[in-house]
Amino acid sequence: MIISTRGRYALRVMIDLAENGNGEYIAMKKIAERQGISLKYLERILPVLTQNRIVEGVSGKGGGYRLTRRPEEYKVGEILRLTEGDLAPVACIGCGAKECERAEHCRTQPMWTEFYNITNAYFDGITLSELVEQSRFR
């Protein structure tokens, strides 16, 4: 499984908002400068986060984006699923997947299901605040 640029950048944006926001709105331009991400790319990521109420945005002078919750209330898995879609390693496992006609006899489906469950549990076990603090990953 490969997490796309979109998913990685979304996590960087969320970390930036957690580190620099303090409840204030942060201009997209500031996030782009600090993170080295183009404004055009952020214009594709931030609407997804806003529409799903992960962040809130305000237009105009003094506008920008901010978190809607405390950093410890965000799970990495939640952010990745919004930007990447389902984290299923194979098409027959994911949310909304049609039942495979071979499922009953498939020798690999249990392995893929276990991998999928482990992946989701891992990413759901990491909070945004842990990424900000980096204490878990040093």
PDB file of C-alpha atoms in Angstrom:
ATOM      1  CA  MET A   1       0.000   0.000   0.000  1.00  0.00           C
ATOM      2  CA  ILE A   2       1.243   3.465  -0.856  1.00  0.00           C
ATOM      3  CA  ILE A   3      -0.141   6.583   0.790  1.00  0.00           C
ATOM      4  CA  SER A   4      -0.411   9.258  -1.898  1.00  0.00           C
ATOM      5  CA  THR A   5       0.942  12.779  -1.820  1.00  0.00           C
ATOM      6  CA  ARG A   6      -2.580  13.961  -1.060  1.00  0.00           C
ATOM      7  CA  GLY A   7      -2.742  11.920   2.146  1.00  0.00           C
ATOM      8  CA  ARG A   8       0.761  12.880   3.254  1.00  0.00           C
ATOM      9  CA  TYR A   9       0.130  16.571   2.569  1.00  0.00           C
ATOM     10  CA  ALA A  10      -3.193  16.469   4.416  1.00  0.00           C
ATOM     11  CA  LEU A  11      -1.373  15.188   7.485  1.00  0.00           C
ATOM     12  CA  ARG A  12       1.229  17.957   7.146  1.00  0.00           C
ATOM     13  CA  VAL A  13      -1.533  20.564   6.890  1.00  0.00           C
ATOM     14  CA  MET A  14      -3.240  19.184   9.983  1.00  0.00           C
ATOM     15  CA  ILE A  15       0.042  19.169  11.922  1.00  0.00           C
ATOM     16  CA  ASP A  16       0.703  22.757  10.831  1.00  0.00           C
ATOM     17  CA  LEU A  17      -2.747  23.856  12.006  1.00  0.00           C
ATOM     18  CA  ALA A  18      -2.257  22.051  15.316  1.00  0.00           C
ATOM     19  CA  GLU A  19       1.170  23.604  15.893  1.00  0.00           C
ATOM     20  CA  ASN A  20       0.406  27.129  14.757  1.00  0.00           C
ATOM     21  CA  GLY A  21      -3.321  27.671  15.141  1.00  0.00           C
ATOM     22  CA  ASN A  22      -4.084  28.116  18.832  1.00  0.00           C
ATOM     23  CA  GLY A  23      -7.712  28.583  17.816  1.00  0.00           C
ATOM     24  CA  GLU A  24      -6.830  31.283  15.276  1.00  0.00           C
ATOM     25  CA  TYR A  25      -7.426  31.037  11.549  1.00  0.00           C
ATOM     26  CA  ILE A  26      -4.284  30.487   9.506  1.00  0.00           C
ATOM     27  CA  ALA A  27      -4.041  31.728   5.942  1.00  0.00           C
ATOM     28  CA  MET A  28      -3.578  29.055   3.298  1.00  0.00           C
ATOM     29  CA  LYS A  29      -0.569  31.004   2.024  1.00  0.00           C
ATOM     30  CA  LYS A  30       1.172  30.673   5.406  1.00  0.00           C
ATOM     31  CA  ILE A  31       0.544  26.934   5.511  1.00  0.00           C
ATOM     32  CA  ALA A  32       1.851  26.602   1.950  1.00  0.00           C
ATOM     33  CA  GLU A  33       5.018  28.549   2.794  1.00  0.00           C
ATOM     34  CA  ARG A  34       5.779  26.621   5.967  1.00  0.00           C
ATOM     35  CA  GLN A  35       5.051  23.211   4.460  1.00  0.00           C
ATOM     36  CA  GLY A  36       6.531  23.779   1.007  1.00  0.00           C
ATOM     37  CA  ILE A  37       3.240  22.822  -0.636  1.00  0.00           C
ATOM     38  CA  SER A  38       1.863  24.733  -3.613  1.00  0.00           C
ATOM     39  CA  LEU A  39      -1.290  26.787  -3.132  1.00  0.00           C
ATOM     40  CA  LYS A  40      -2.900  24.895  -6.017  1.00  0.00           C
ATOM     41  CA  TYR A  41      -2.374  21.614  -4.212  1.00  0.00           C
ATOM     42  CA  LEU A  42      -3.734  23.009  -0.957  1.00  0.00           C
ATOM     43  CA  GLU A  43      -6.796  24.224  -2.864  1.00  0.00           C
ATOM     44  CA  ARG A  44      -7.525  20.571  -3.619  1.00  0.00           C
ATOM     45  CA  ILE A  45      -6.887  19.240  -0.109  1.00  0.00           C
ATOM     46  CA  LEU A  46      -8.492  21.835   2.157  1.00  0.00           C
ATOM     47  CA  PRO A  47     -12.017  21.611   0.665  1.00  0.00           C
ATOM     48  CA  VAL A  48     -12.098  17.881   1.454  1.00  0.00           C
ATOM     49  CA  LEU A  49     -11.101  18.574   5.037  1.00  0.00           C
ATOM     50  CA  THR A  50     -13.576  21.464   5.310  1.00  0.00           C
ATOM     51  CA  GLN A  51     -16.512  19.570   3.785  1.00  0.00           C
ATOM     52  CA  ASN A  52     -15.965  16.782   6.276  1.00  0.00           C
ATOM     53  CA  ARG A  53     -15.732  19.250   9.181  1.00  0.00           C
ATOM     54  CA  ILE A  54     -12.168  18.302  10.013  1.00  0.00           C
ATOM     55  CA  VAL A  55     -11.185  21.953   9.646  1.00  0.00           C
ATOM     56  CA  GLU A  56     -13.211  25.099   9.228  1.00  0.00           C
ATOM     57  CA  GLY A  57     -12.429  27.913   6.869  1.00  0.00           C
ATOM     58  CA  VAL A  58     -13.289  31.592   6.687  1.00  0.00           C
ATOM     59  CA  SER A  59     -12.816  33.761   3.602  1.00  0.00           C
ATOM     60  CA  GLY A  60     -11.600  37.321   3.499  1.00  0.00           C
ATOM     61  CA  LYS A  61      -9.238  39.410   5.571  1.00  0.00           C
ATOM     62  CA  GLY A  62      -8.225  37.583   8.714  1.00  0.00           C
ATOM     63  CA  GLY A  63      -9.575  34.379   7.234  1.00  0.00           C
ATOM     64  CA  GLY A  64      -7.953  31.042   6.808  1.00  0.00           C
ATOM     65  CA  TYR A  65      -8.341  27.602   8.328  1.00  0.00           C
ATOM     66  CA  ARG A  66      -8.351  26.122  11.804  1.00  0.00           C
ATOM     67  CA  LEU A  67      -9.008  22.796  13.467  1.00  0.00           C
ATOM     68  CA  THR A  68     -12.542  22.040  14.617  1.00  0.00           C
ATOM     69  CA  ARG A  69     -11.371  19.839  17.489  1.00  0.00           C
ATOM     70  CA  ARG A  70      -8.398  19.465  19.789  1.00  0.00           C
ATOM     71  CA  PRO A  71      -5.401  17.684  18.181  1.00  0.00           C
ATOM     72  CA  GLU A  72      -5.751  14.668  20.478  1.00  0.00           C
ATOM     73  CA  GLU A  73      -9.271  14.082  19.116  1.00  0.00           C
ATOM     74  CA  TYR A  74      -8.093  13.475  15.537  1.00  0.00           C
ATOM     75  CA  LYS A  75      -7.025  10.011  14.444  1.00  0.00           C
ATOM     76  CA  VAL A  76      -4.556   9.658  11.585  1.00  0.00           C
ATOM     77  CA  GLY A  77      -6.793   6.958  10.110  1.00  0.00           C
ATOM     78  CA  GLU A  78      -9.699   9.385   9.882  1.00  0.00           C
ATOM     79  CA  ILE A  79      -7.606  11.905   7.943  1.00  0.00           C
ATOM     80  CA  LEU A  80      -6.133   9.288   5.623  1.00  0.00           C
ATOM     81  CA  ARG A  81      -9.499   7.719   4.838  1.00  0.00           C
ATOM     82  CA  LEU A  82     -10.861  11.150   3.876  1.00  0.00           C
ATOM     83  CA  THR A  83      -7.986  11.882   1.528  1.00  0.00           C
ATOM     84  CA  GLU A  84      -7.084   8.395   0.334  1.00  0.00           C
ATOM     85  CA  GLY A  85     -10.449   6.718   0.423  1.00  0.00           C
ATOM     86  CA  ASP A  86     -10.632   3.275   1.946  1.00  0.00           C
ATOM     87  CA  LEU A  87      -7.285   1.875   3.091  1.00  0.00           C
ATOM     88  CA  ALA A  88      -8.106  -1.605   1.811  1.00  0.00           C
ATOM     89  CA  PRO A  89      -5.157  -3.394   0.204  1.00  0.00           C
ATOM     90  CA  VAL A  90      -7.395  -5.210  -2.312  1.00  0.00           C
ATOM     91  CA  ALA A  91     -10.703  -4.258  -3.932  1.00  0.00           C
ATOM     92  CA  CYS A  92     -12.739  -7.090  -2.450  1.00  0.00           C
ATOM     93  CA  ILE A  93     -12.100  -6.046   1.163  1.00  0.00           C
ATOM     94  CA  GLY A  94     -12.919  -2.336   1.322  1.00  0.00           C
ATOM     95  CA  CYS A  95     -16.031  -0.556   2.512  1.00  0.00           C
ATOM     96  CA  GLY A  96     -18.819  -0.934   0.016  1.00  0.00           C
ATOM     97  CA  ALA A  97     -17.005  -3.640  -1.940  1.00  0.00           C
ATOM     98  CA  LYS A  98     -19.190  -6.106  -3.773  1.00  0.00           C
ATOM     99  CA  GLU A  99     -18.932  -9.567  -2.335  1.00  0.00           C
ATOM    100  CA  CYS A 100     -16.440 -11.554  -4.332  1.00  0.00           C
ATOM    101  CA  GLU A 101     -17.867 -14.655  -5.923  1.00  0.00           C
ATOM    102  CA  ARG A 102     -14.679 -16.478  -4.935  1.00  0.00           C
ATOM    103  CA  ALA A 103     -14.763 -15.306  -1.283  1.00  0.00           C
ATOM    104  CA  GLU A 104     -15.957 -18.638   0.042  1.00  0.00           C
ATOM    105  CA  HIS A 105     -12.990 -20.456  -1.528  1.00  0.00           C
ATOM    106  CA  CYS A 106     -10.394 -17.678  -1.546  1.00  0.00           C
ATOM    107  CA  ARG A 107      -7.244 -18.654   0.301  1.00  0.00           C
ATOM    108  CA  THR A 108      -5.880 -15.110   0.462  1.00  0.00           C
ATOM    109  CA  GLN A 109      -8.933 -13.088   1.520  1.00  0.00           C
ATOM    110  CA  PRO A 110      -8.479 -13.830   5.262  1.00  0.00           C
ATOM    111  CA  MET A 111      -4.894 -12.585   5.029  1.00  0.00           C
ATOM    112  CA  TRP A 112      -5.953  -9.377   3.268  1.00  0.00           C
ATOM    113  CA  THR A 113      -8.753  -8.846   5.786  1.00  0.00           C
ATOM    114  CA  GLU A 114      -6.333  -9.209   8.682  1.00  0.00           C
ATOM    115  CA  PHE A 115      -3.879  -6.806   7.030  1.00  0.00           C
ATOM    116  CA  TYR A 116      -6.717  -4.319   6.480  1.00  0.00           C
ATOM    117  CA  ASN A 117      -7.789  -4.572  10.119  1.00  0.00           C
ATOM    118  CA  ILE A 118      -4.217  -4.151  11.364  1.00  0.00           C
ATOM    119  CA  THR A 119      -3.664  -1.130   9.095  1.00  0.00           C
ATOM    120  CA  ASN A 120      -6.848   0.589  10.251  1.00  0.00           C
ATOM    121  CA  ALA A 121      -6.159  -0.176  13.897  1.00  0.00           C
ATOM    122  CA  TYR A 122      -2.610   1.162  13.575  1.00  0.00           C
ATOM    123  CA  PHE A 123      -3.597   4.464  11.955  1.00  0.00           C
ATOM    124  CA  ASP A 124      -6.613   4.847  14.242  1.00  0.00           C
ATOM    125  CA  GLY A 125      -4.278   4.407  17.213  1.00  0.00           C
ATOM    126  CA  ILE A 126      -2.239   7.497  16.330  1.00  0.00           C
ATOM    127  CA  THR A 127      -3.542  10.963  17.142  1.00  0.00           C
ATOM    128  CA  LEU A 128      -2.643  14.253  15.558  1.00  0.00           C
ATOM    129  CA  SER A 129      -1.226  15.417  18.869  1.00  0.00           C
ATOM    130  CA  GLU A 130       1.192  12.464  18.849  1.00  0.00           C
ATOM    131  CA  LEU A 131       2.454  13.539  15.431  1.00  0.00           C
ATOM    132  CA  VAL A 132       2.907  17.087  16.716  1.00  0.00           C
ATOM    133  CA  GLU A 133       4.790  15.893  19.797  1.00  0.00           C
ATOM    134  CA  GLN A 134       6.747  13.214  17.891  1.00  0.00           C
ATOM    135  CA  SER A 135       7.394  11.478  21.217  1.00  0.00           C
ATOM    136  CA  ARG A 136       5.977   8.160  20.032  1.00  0.00           C
ATOM    137  CA  PHE A 137       8.179   8.001  16.940  1.00  0.00           C
ATOM    138  CA  ARG A 138      11.602   8.893  18.256  1.00  0.00           C
TER     139      ARG A 138
END
